[in-house]
Amino acid sequence: MTIQFRALADSWSTLFAIVISLIDDSEERIVHSYEQLNYLSSRDCKIKFNIYLLYSTRPKNSTRNYTIHIDIYEKVSLKYRGSFFYRILFPFLPVYRQALILDIPRNDENIQICSKLQCSHGQCIAYSNVLDDDSFCQCDQGWSGKYCQIFHQNMCSSDSKHAGVTANNRSVCVCPIDKFGSRCLLVNEVCQMNNNLTCYNGGQCIPSDKYTLSSQSFHCVCRKGYTGDRCERNDTKIEFSFAEGIALSQSIFIHFIRIISNATPIRTTTLRTIPLKQDSITIYWSQQFHLVFVELLNKIYYLAVIQKSYSATTTIVRKINPVDRCQHINELFNETFVDMHIVRRMKYYHLPCQIYPSNRSCFYDNTQICLCYTFEQQRLANCFEFNHNMTFDCSGQSVCENDGQCFQDTPDCPKRAICICPLCYYGARCQFRTSGFGLSLDAILGYHILPHISLTNQPTIVKISIAVTVIFLLVGLINGVLCLITFKDKTIREVGCGLYLLGSAITTLSTMVVFALKYWILLVAQMTFIFNRLFLQIQCISLDFLLQVCLDMDQWMNACVAVERAVTMIRAARFNKKKVKKWLN
């Protein structure tokens, strides 16, 4: 069989262990043969793997049905991602060929637990690709069979996963990243060489396997900002700033064009979000490029960078001005000219470059972008094809909630995906909302928190917000505790204000605790360390409600104190001294 895998942007740098097995429908659920491979999207995207699975007996048992079962695990944590199921439709053939394109389940996709099968020592799992409610029993360690009813002596190492039993009664083991062998008992020391300096700048070392198309014994997954075979080089740093006359949209497309002689230019697109009241953006880019175009969401293009030769590990600082905008031909020619056929129209494309020689750098039509350049003291136009209607909709697997739009940087092999949220929604998946709620700290920080990035590498504003939140929490807790100690005295609570202030101290403590909890859940969820959608929805509703209740109660307590003091002042103003003197005499 020939199989190609595809992973979403959230799994671009995640190493997967994939077990492909040929099984039958007997009570023992025998694995006749299997192959195990490591898949890394940043390395193996677009690679087609050729897998050969053999029957354990020849001729095969014609009374049984055979299927291909595929399990996917994360290699580092051995977290289970999902399983796929493909029937062998013509079992009477001696050889069966199949070609598959398999989409690896999302990182936060919930495993579908079913109750169709009565699994004795395991749980019923629904297949990720089957719509007719097909499922299987995923057995606990030490058990096997169709219903996990057969005891099996697990031969795998203690830190590995047991994925089945072969026809010769041997365990199918999924090894951790530093182990290999049929029982995961051998240690792979390739990543421990040179005092763990196989990959530089914090890169993750991944040992190669027999399916890796590389002469090296390891592969490095680089952190953001670094590139190279061993992460030894810095990415090209590009700093864009926009002049005041440019109306920025919330999100912008950035198109990188690589020019190749006698070939079609290669285009790579990324999407970035610009926070409110900010007119600059910084990008780290590892691929070669010669041209950079910035596109606003209403299809307004600006020529940002042009370089004849690519220089790696450099810093490019560029201020984009209104004069850098690429105009559409509708703005340069009359309607009759625009309606002409492209073949007749193209020969006049040098005119805009000659009529406006000083401030015309580019223009475009419905299928191309043209650059103005000087050749032998003449201004000419050089055009290349550019698809203005290319869609980046996450291949139909949008993770955005609340009608958010999902965009990814390339149609296949995406490295980055982002959700464009509608009004009043924010978050990495547009899972949070601001309507009906007064505090806007989370809305302000929402787009500053970078997903899949550790806390130490987050932007400065995020680190400052953490420090401010900790200070607020400590001050609020100290203030609340001191107030509780003060108003705990019964003599103070004899006056109504004492009771109200005691209640205010309790609500202050509750507000600070709920606020801190909400902030940290927001931070962790934005960094995508929390994947349970049900938990996120429940905490979003409950914490917002509790925080609003605490704030309202505190305001009511303060209002009660103010009312009582006002009543006391009114009574004092009506104090009759003559009656008091007469009563004393």
PDB file of C-alpha atoms in Angstrom, residues 153-399:
ATOM      1  CA  GLN A 153       2.130 -11.486  28.847  1.00  0.00           C
ATOM      2  CA  ASN A 154       3.235  -8.001  27.811  1.00  0.00           C
ATOM      3  CA  MET A 155       6.798  -8.163  26.482  1.00  0.00           C
ATOM      4  CA  CYS A 156       7.237  -4.407  25.906  1.00  0.00           C
ATOM      5  CA  SER A 157       9.346  -2.212  28.160  1.00  0.00           C
ATOM      6  CA  SER A 158       7.564  -0.402  30.974  1.00  0.00           C
ATOM      7  CA  ASP A 159       7.844   3.026  29.303  1.00  0.00           C
ATOM      8  CA  SER A 160       6.335   1.912  25.968  1.00  0.00           C
ATOM      9  CA  LYS A 161       2.829   1.266  24.614  1.00  0.00           C
ATOM     10  CA  HIS A 162       1.358  -2.144  23.849  1.00  0.00           C
ATOM     11  CA  ALA A 163      -0.533  -2.028  20.518  1.00  0.00           C
ATOM     12  CA  GLY A 164      -1.462  -5.655  19.795  1.00  0.00           C
ATOM     13  CA  VAL A 165      -0.332  -9.274  19.527  1.00  0.00           C
ATOM     14  CA  THR A 166       1.145 -10.873  16.407  1.00  0.00           C
ATOM     15  CA  ALA A 167       0.426 -14.327  15.010  1.00  0.00           C
ATOM     16  CA  ASN A 168       3.530 -15.747  16.735  1.00  0.00           C
ATOM     17  CA  ASN A 169       2.316 -14.392  20.107  1.00  0.00           C
ATOM     18  CA  ARG A 170       4.732 -11.457  20.253  1.00  0.00           C
ATOM     19  CA  SER A 171       3.798  -7.981  21.463  1.00  0.00           C
ATOM     20  CA  VAL A 172       3.529  -4.998  19.129  1.00  0.00           C
ATOM     21  CA  CYS A 173       5.358  -2.227  20.987  1.00  0.00           C
ATOM     22  CA  VAL A 174       5.331   1.534  20.395  1.00  0.00           C
ATOM     23  CA  CYS A 175       8.647   2.850  21.687  1.00  0.00           C
ATOM     24  CA  PRO A 176       9.388   6.241  23.252  1.00  0.00           C
ATOM     25  CA  ILE A 177      11.631   8.599  21.325  1.00  0.00           C
ATOM     26  CA  ASP A 178      14.897   7.374  22.880  1.00  0.00           C
ATOM     27  CA  LYS A 179      14.197   3.618  22.570  1.00  0.00           C
ATOM     28  CA  PHE A 180      14.034   1.174  19.672  1.00  0.00           C
ATOM     29  CA  GLY A 181      13.775  -2.538  18.995  1.00  0.00           C
ATOM     30  CA  SER A 182      10.879  -4.978  18.851  1.00  0.00           C
ATOM     31  CA  ARG A 183      10.471  -4.740  22.644  1.00  0.00           C
ATOM     32  CA  CYS A 184      11.779  -1.154  23.112  1.00  0.00           C
ATOM     33  CA  LEU A 185      14.663  -2.404  25.237  1.00  0.00           C
ATOM     34  CA  LEU A 186      17.483  -0.820  23.227  1.00  0.00           C
ATOM     35  CA  VAL A 187      18.544   2.768  23.880  1.00  0.00           C
ATOM     36  CA  ASN A 188      19.125   5.074  20.917  1.00  0.00           C
ATOM     37  CA  GLU A 189      22.076   7.244  21.921  1.00  0.00           C
ATOM     38  CA  VAL A 190      22.375   9.304  18.746  1.00  0.00           C
ATOM     39  CA  CYS A 191      20.732  12.327  20.410  1.00  0.00           C
ATOM     40  CA  GLN A 192      22.909  12.034  23.532  1.00  0.00           C
ATOM     41  CA  MET A 193      26.172  12.488  21.663  1.00  0.00           C
ATOM     42  CA  ASN A 194      28.363  15.542  22.219  1.00  0.00           C
ATOM     43  CA  ASN A 195      26.761  16.321  25.590  1.00  0.00           C
ATOM     44  CA  ASN A 196      23.289  16.710  24.062  1.00  0.00           C
ATOM     45  CA  LEU A 197      24.571  19.340  21.602  1.00  0.00           C
ATOM     46  CA  THR A 198      23.430  17.417  18.536  1.00  0.00           C
ATOM     47  CA  CYS A 199      20.923  20.226  17.884  1.00  0.00           C
ATOM     48  CA  TYR A 200      21.821  23.802  18.769  1.00  0.00           C
ATOM     49  CA  ASN A 201      19.751  26.672  20.186  1.00  0.00           C
ATOM     50  CA  GLY A 202      17.285  24.450  22.010  1.00  0.00           C
ATOM     51  CA  GLY A 203      16.346  22.341  18.986  1.00  0.00           C
ATOM     52  CA  GLN A 204      14.772  18.926  19.532  1.00  0.00           C
ATOM     53  CA  CYS A 205      16.745  15.931  18.288  1.00  0.00           C
ATOM     54  CA  ILE A 206      14.764  13.156  16.590  1.00  0.00           C
ATOM     55  CA  PRO A 207      16.459   9.866  15.631  1.00  0.00           C
ATOM     56  CA  SER A 208      15.945   8.709  12.051  1.00  0.00           C
ATOM     57  CA  ASP A 209      14.306   5.409  11.135  1.00  0.00           C
ATOM     58  CA  LYS A 210      14.408   3.221   8.028  1.00  0.00           C
ATOM     59  CA  TYR A 211      11.699   5.271   6.307  1.00  0.00           C
ATOM     60  CA  THR A 212      13.564   8.568   6.707  1.00  0.00           C
ATOM     61  CA  LEU A 213      14.874   9.799   3.356  1.00  0.00           C
ATOM     62  CA  SER A 214      18.073  11.271   4.750  1.00  0.00           C
ATOM     63  CA  SER A 215      21.687  10.243   5.134  1.00  0.00           C
ATOM     64  CA  GLN A 216      21.833  11.714   8.641  1.00  0.00           C
ATOM     65  CA  SER A 217      21.105   9.603  11.693  1.00  0.00           C
ATOM     66  CA  PHE A 218      19.014  12.338  13.311  1.00  0.00           C
ATOM     67  CA  HIS A 219      16.818  15.309  12.471  1.00  0.00           C
ATOM     68  CA  CYS A 220      16.515  18.594  14.364  1.00  0.00           C
ATOM     69  CA  VAL A 221      13.198  20.332  15.002  1.00  0.00           C
ATOM     70  CA  CYS A 222      14.173  23.946  15.521  1.00  0.00           C
ATOM     71  CA  ARG A 223      12.620  26.456  17.863  1.00  0.00           C
ATOM     72  CA  LYS A 224      11.031  29.598  16.524  1.00  0.00           C
ATOM     73  CA  GLY A 225      13.697  31.919  15.170  1.00  0.00           C
ATOM     74  CA  TYR A 226      16.258  29.264  14.169  1.00  0.00           C
ATOM     75  CA  THR A 227      16.848  27.121  11.103  1.00  0.00           C
ATOM     76  CA  GLY A 228      19.429  24.821   9.531  1.00  0.00           C
ATOM     77  CA  ASP A 229      20.170  21.105   9.701  1.00  0.00           C
ATOM     78  CA  ARG A 230      21.237  21.528  13.327  1.00  0.00           C
ATOM     79  CA  CYS A 231      19.375  24.776  14.125  1.00  0.00           C
ATOM     80  CA  GLU A 232      22.680  26.604  13.882  1.00  0.00           C
ATOM     81  CA  ARG A 233      21.397  29.666  11.976  1.00  0.00           C
ATOM     82  CA  ASN A 234      19.045  32.442  12.920  1.00  0.00           C
ATOM     83  CA  ASP A 235      15.967  32.992  10.791  1.00  0.00           C
ATOM     84  CA  THR A 236      15.733  36.111   8.696  1.00  0.00           C
ATOM     85  CA  LYS A 237      14.169  38.789  10.873  1.00  0.00           C
ATOM     86  CA  ILE A 238      11.816  41.187   9.100  1.00  0.00           C
ATOM     87  CA  GLU A 239      10.480  44.258  10.887  1.00  0.00           C
ATOM     88  CA  PHE A 240       7.609  46.015   9.136  1.00  0.00           C
ATOM     89  CA  SER A 241       6.190  49.357  10.206  1.00  0.00           C
ATOM     90  CA  PHE A 242       3.327  51.162   8.507  1.00  0.00           C
ATOM     91  CA  ALA A 243       2.985  54.870   7.804  1.00  0.00           C
ATOM     92  CA  GLU A 244       0.080  56.840   9.232  1.00  0.00           C
ATOM     93  CA  GLY A 245      -1.765  57.015   5.926  1.00  0.00           C
ATOM     94  CA  ILE A 246      -2.276  53.230   5.763  1.00  0.00           C
ATOM     95  CA  ALA A 247      -5.490  51.885   7.271  1.00  0.00           C
ATOM     96  CA  LEU A 248      -4.505  48.540   8.766  1.00  0.00           C
ATOM     97  CA  SER A 249      -6.855  45.615   9.099  1.00  0.00           C
ATOM     98  CA  GLN A 250      -6.864  43.275  12.062  1.00  0.00           C
ATOM     99  CA  SER A 251      -5.106  40.550  10.075  1.00  0.00           C
ATOM    100  CA  ILE A 252      -2.796  40.767   7.081  1.00  0.00           C
ATOM    101  CA  PHE A 253      -1.439  38.289   4.557  1.00  0.00           C
ATOM    102  CA  ILE A 254       2.287  38.337   3.854  1.00  0.00           C
ATOM    103  CA  HIS A 255       3.306  36.733   0.548  1.00  0.00           C
ATOM    104  CA  PHE A 256       6.903  35.565   0.068  1.00  0.00           C
ATOM    105  CA  ILE A 257       7.933  35.042  -3.569  1.00  0.00           C
ATOM    106  CA  ARG A 258      11.003  33.055  -4.551  1.00  0.00           C
ATOM    107  CA  ILE A 259      12.228  33.689  -8.110  1.00  0.00           C
ATOM    108  CA  ILE A 260      13.659  30.693  -9.988  1.00  0.00           C
ATOM    109  CA  SER A 261      15.263  30.961 -13.416  1.00  0.00           C
ATOM    110  CA  ASN A 262      13.137  29.507 -16.218  1.00  0.00           C
ATOM    111  CA  ALA A 263      10.490  28.331 -13.761  1.00  0.00           C
ATOM    112  CA  THR A 264       7.325  29.562 -12.117  1.00  0.00           C
ATOM    113  CA  PRO A 265       7.991  31.617  -8.967  1.00  0.00           C
ATOM    114  CA  ILE A 266       7.291  29.811  -5.707  1.00  0.00           C
ATOM    115  CA  ARG A 267       4.835  31.543  -3.420  1.00  0.00           C
ATOM    116  CA  THR A 268       4.471  31.018   0.324  1.00  0.00           C
ATOM    117  CA  THR A 269       1.918  32.905   2.379  1.00  0.00           C
ATOM    118  CA  THR A 270       1.623  33.520   6.079  1.00  0.00           C
ATOM    119  CA  LEU A 271      -1.019  35.308   8.104  1.00  0.00           C
ATOM    120  CA  ARG A 272      -0.354  37.652  10.990  1.00  0.00           C
ATOM    121  CA  THR A 273      -2.564  39.541  13.404  1.00  0.00           C
ATOM    122  CA  ILE A 274      -1.746  43.109  14.385  1.00  0.00           C
ATOM    123  CA  PRO A 275      -3.002  44.160  17.834  1.00  0.00           C
ATOM    124  CA  LEU A 276      -5.018  47.317  18.191  1.00  0.00           C
ATOM    125  CA  LYS A 277      -3.094  50.598  18.352  1.00  0.00           C
ATOM    126  CA  GLN A 278       0.024  48.966  16.919  1.00  0.00           C
ATOM    127  CA  ASP A 279       1.515  49.833  13.538  1.00  0.00           C
ATOM    128  CA  SER A 280       4.442  47.407  13.376  1.00  0.00           C
ATOM    129  CA  ILE A 281       5.018  43.681  13.133  1.00  0.00           C
ATOM    130  CA  THR A 282       8.047  41.376  13.349  1.00  0.00           C
ATOM    131  CA  ILE A 283       8.348  38.158  11.340  1.00  0.00           C
ATOM    132  CA  TYR A 284      10.943  35.388  11.474  1.00  0.00           C
ATOM    133  CA  TRP A 285      11.268  33.545   8.169  1.00  0.00           C
ATOM    134  CA  SER A 286      13.468  30.557   7.343  1.00  0.00           C
ATOM    135  CA  GLN A 287      12.720  29.990   3.637  1.00  0.00           C
ATOM    136  CA  GLN A 288      14.365  31.704   0.690  1.00  0.00           C
ATOM    137  CA  PHE A 289      12.580  34.684  -0.847  1.00  0.00           C
ATOM    138  CA  HIS A 290      13.234  37.593  -3.189  1.00  0.00           C
ATOM    139  CA  LEU A 291       9.958  39.535  -3.009  1.00  0.00           C
ATOM    140  CA  VAL A 292       7.570  40.240  -0.161  1.00  0.00           C
ATOM    141  CA  PHE A 293       4.051  41.599  -0.622  1.00  0.00           C
ATOM    142  CA  VAL A 294       1.789  42.668   2.224  1.00  0.00           C
ATOM    143  CA  GLU A 295      -1.915  42.196   1.547  1.00  0.00           C
ATOM    144  CA  LEU A 296      -4.706  43.666   3.612  1.00  0.00           C
ATOM    145  CA  LEU A 297      -7.969  41.762   3.834  1.00  0.00           C
ATOM    146  CA  ASN A 298      -9.655  43.984   1.241  1.00  0.00           C
ATOM    147  CA  LYS A 299      -7.037  42.938  -1.362  1.00  0.00           C
ATOM    148  CA  ILE A 300      -4.798  45.975  -1.123  1.00  0.00           C
ATOM    149  CA  TYR A 301      -1.187  45.046  -1.903  1.00  0.00           C
ATOM    150  CA  TYR A 302       2.030  46.755  -0.856  1.00  0.00           C
ATOM    151  CA  LEU A 303       5.483  45.892  -2.175  1.00  0.00           C
ATOM    152  CA  ALA A 304       7.408  45.489   1.070  1.00  0.00           C
ATOM    153  CA  VAL A 305      10.764  43.905   0.159  1.00  0.00           C
ATOM    154  CA  ILE A 306      12.643  43.344  -3.077  1.00  0.00           C
ATOM    155  CA  GLN A 307      16.119  41.783  -3.173  1.00  0.00           C
ATOM    156  CA  LYS A 308      18.066  40.330  -6.092  1.00  0.00           C
ATOM    157  CA  SER A 309      19.883  37.710  -4.029  1.00  0.00           C
ATOM    158  CA  TYR A 310      18.723  36.012  -0.856  1.00  0.00           C
ATOM    159  CA  SER A 311      20.804  36.544   2.264  1.00  0.00           C
ATOM    160  CA  ALA A 312      20.120  34.258   5.200  1.00  0.00           C
ATOM    161  CA  THR A 313      20.405  35.265   8.860  1.00  0.00           C
ATOM    162  CA  THR A 314      19.864  38.963   8.238  1.00  0.00           C
ATOM    163  CA  THR A 315      17.600  41.632   9.684  1.00  0.00           C
ATOM    164  CA  ILE A 316      15.398  43.613   7.310  1.00  0.00           C
ATOM    165  CA  VAL A 317      13.807  46.811   8.610  1.00  0.00           C
ATOM    166  CA  ARG A 318      11.245  48.331   6.267  1.00  0.00           C
ATOM    167  CA  LYS A 319       8.707  51.105   6.612  1.00  0.00           C
ATOM    168  CA  ILE A 320       5.774  50.691   4.248  1.00  0.00           C
ATOM    169  CA  ASN A 321       4.445  53.954   2.828  1.00  0.00           C
ATOM    170  CA  PRO A 322       1.315  54.673   0.774  1.00  0.00           C
ATOM    171  CA  VAL A 323       3.485  55.078  -2.335  1.00  0.00           C
ATOM    172  CA  ASP A 324       4.386  51.361  -2.095  1.00  0.00           C
ATOM    173  CA  ARG A 325       0.814  50.313  -2.854  1.00  0.00           C
ATOM    174  CA  CYS A 326       0.277  48.228  -5.981  1.00  0.00           C
ATOM    175  CA  GLN A 327      -2.643  49.693  -7.903  1.00  0.00           C
ATOM    176  CA  HIS A 328      -5.155  47.644  -9.850  1.00  0.00           C
ATOM    177  CA  ILE A 329      -5.284  48.238 -13.600  1.00  0.00           C
ATOM    178  CA  ASN A 330      -8.777  49.691 -13.109  1.00  0.00           C
ATOM    179  CA  GLU A 331      -7.051  52.692 -11.515  1.00  0.00           C
ATOM    180  CA  LEU A 332      -4.512  53.047 -14.345  1.00  0.00           C
ATOM    181  CA  PHE A 333      -6.491  52.386 -17.533  1.00  0.00           C
ATOM    182  CA  ASN A 334      -9.980  53.103 -18.780  1.00  0.00           C
ATOM    183  CA  GLU A 335     -12.786  50.558 -18.832  1.00  0.00           C
ATOM    184  CA  THR A 336     -12.358  49.758 -22.529  1.00  0.00           C
ATOM    185  CA  PHE A 337      -8.743  48.794 -22.008  1.00  0.00           C
ATOM    186  CA  VAL A 338      -9.524  46.693 -18.941  1.00  0.00           C
ATOM    187  CA  ASP A 339     -12.143  44.703 -20.869  1.00  0.00           C
ATOM    188  CA  MET A 340      -9.623  43.734 -23.544  1.00  0.00           C
ATOM    189  CA  HIS A 341      -8.264  40.185 -23.703  1.00  0.00           C
ATOM    190  CA  ILE A 342      -5.182  39.578 -21.590  1.00  0.00           C
ATOM    191  CA  VAL A 343      -3.031  38.844 -24.668  1.00  0.00           C
ATOM    192  CA  ARG A 344      -3.863  42.205 -26.259  1.00  0.00           C
ATOM    193  CA  ARG A 345      -3.665  44.039 -22.966  1.00  0.00           C
ATOM    194  CA  MET A 346      -0.263  42.765 -21.862  1.00  0.00           C
ATOM    195  CA  LYS A 347       1.742  44.646 -24.492  1.00  0.00           C
ATOM    196  CA  TYR A 348       0.686  47.962 -22.929  1.00  0.00           C
ATOM    197  CA  TYR A 349       1.689  47.040 -19.386  1.00  0.00           C
ATOM    198  CA  HIS A 350       4.964  48.934 -19.661  1.00  0.00           C
ATOM    199  CA  LEU A 351       3.081  52.254 -19.920  1.00  0.00           C
ATOM    200  CA  PRO A 352       2.310  52.677 -16.179  1.00  0.00           C
ATOM    201  CA  CYS A 353       6.004  52.218 -15.409  1.00  0.00           C
ATOM    202  CA  GLN A 354       6.971  54.872 -17.976  1.00  0.00           C
ATOM    203  CA  ILE A 355       4.228  57.387 -17.218  1.00  0.00           C
ATOM    204  CA  TYR A 356       4.919  57.318 -13.481  1.00  0.00           C
ATOM    205  CA  PRO A 357       8.638  56.460 -13.392  1.00  0.00           C
ATOM    206  CA  SER A 358       9.391  57.772  -9.918  1.00  0.00           C
ATOM    207  CA  ASN A 359       6.636  56.418  -7.699  1.00  0.00           C
ATOM    208  CA  ARG A 360       5.315  53.369  -9.545  1.00  0.00           C
ATOM    209  CA  SER A 361       6.815  50.130  -8.225  1.00  0.00           C
ATOM    210  CA  CYS A 362       4.074  47.594  -8.991  1.00  0.00           C
ATOM    211  CA  PHE A 363       0.519  47.051 -10.202  1.00  0.00           C
ATOM    212  CA  TYR A 364      -1.711  44.034 -10.746  1.00  0.00           C
ATOM    213  CA  ASP A 365      -4.669  42.631 -12.635  1.00  0.00           C
ATOM    214  CA  ASN A 366      -6.935  39.677 -11.904  1.00  0.00           C
ATOM    215  CA  THR A 367      -4.281  37.036 -12.616  1.00  0.00           C
ATOM    216  CA  GLN A 368      -0.850  38.686 -12.313  1.00  0.00           C
ATOM    217  CA  ILE A 369       1.328  41.088 -10.380  1.00  0.00           C
ATOM    218  CA  CYS A 370       3.739  43.287 -12.334  1.00  0.00           C
ATOM    219  CA  LEU A 371       6.922  44.958 -11.124  1.00  0.00           C
ATOM    220  CA  CYS A 372       8.442  48.063 -12.670  1.00  0.00           C
ATOM    221  CA  TYR A 373      12.197  47.925 -13.264  1.00  0.00           C
ATOM    222  CA  THR A 374      14.845  49.759 -15.272  1.00  0.00           C
ATOM    223  CA  PHE A 375      16.504  48.063 -18.245  1.00  0.00           C
ATOM    224  CA  GLU A 376      18.891  49.994 -20.504  1.00  0.00           C
ATOM    225  CA  GLN A 377      17.535  53.333 -19.277  1.00  0.00           C
ATOM    226  CA  GLN A 378      13.938  52.267 -19.909  1.00  0.00           C
ATOM    227  CA  ARG A 379      11.220  51.531 -17.405  1.00  0.00           C
ATOM    228  CA  LEU A 380       9.600  48.170 -18.172  1.00  0.00           C
ATOM    229  CA  ALA A 381       7.120  45.835 -16.505  1.00  0.00           C
ATOM    230  CA  ASN A 382       7.924  42.281 -15.444  1.00  0.00           C
ATOM    231  CA  CYS A 383       4.810  40.231 -14.623  1.00  0.00           C
ATOM    232  CA  PHE A 384       4.271  36.847 -13.015  1.00  0.00           C
ATOM    233  CA  GLU A 385       1.169  34.823 -12.245  1.00  0.00           C
ATOM    234  CA  PHE A 386      -0.433  35.397  -8.872  1.00  0.00           C
ATOM    235  CA  ASN A 387      -3.598  33.717  -7.642  1.00  0.00           C
ATOM    236  CA  HIS A 388      -5.583  36.411  -5.850  1.00  0.00           C
ATOM    237  CA  ASN A 389      -8.406  34.022  -4.955  1.00  0.00           C
ATOM    238  CA  MET A 390      -6.375  31.330  -3.242  1.00  0.00           C
ATOM    239  CA  THR A 391      -8.235  30.037  -0.210  1.00  0.00           C
ATOM    240  CA  PHE A 392      -6.582  29.210   3.097  1.00  0.00           C
ATOM    241  CA  ASP A 393      -9.500  27.595   4.904  1.00  0.00           C
ATOM    242  CA  CYS A 394      -7.560  24.945   6.861  1.00  0.00           C
ATOM    243  CA  SER A 395      -8.508  22.242   4.329  1.00  0.00           C
ATOM    244  CA  GLY A 396     -12.071  22.204   5.577  1.00  0.00           C
ATOM    245  CA  GLN A 397     -10.966  21.213   9.105  1.00  0.00           C
ATOM    246  CA  SER A 398     -11.573  24.492  10.845  1.00  0.00           C
ATOM    247  CA  VAL A 399     -11.043  24.562  14.599  1.00  0.00           C
TER     248      VAL A 399
END
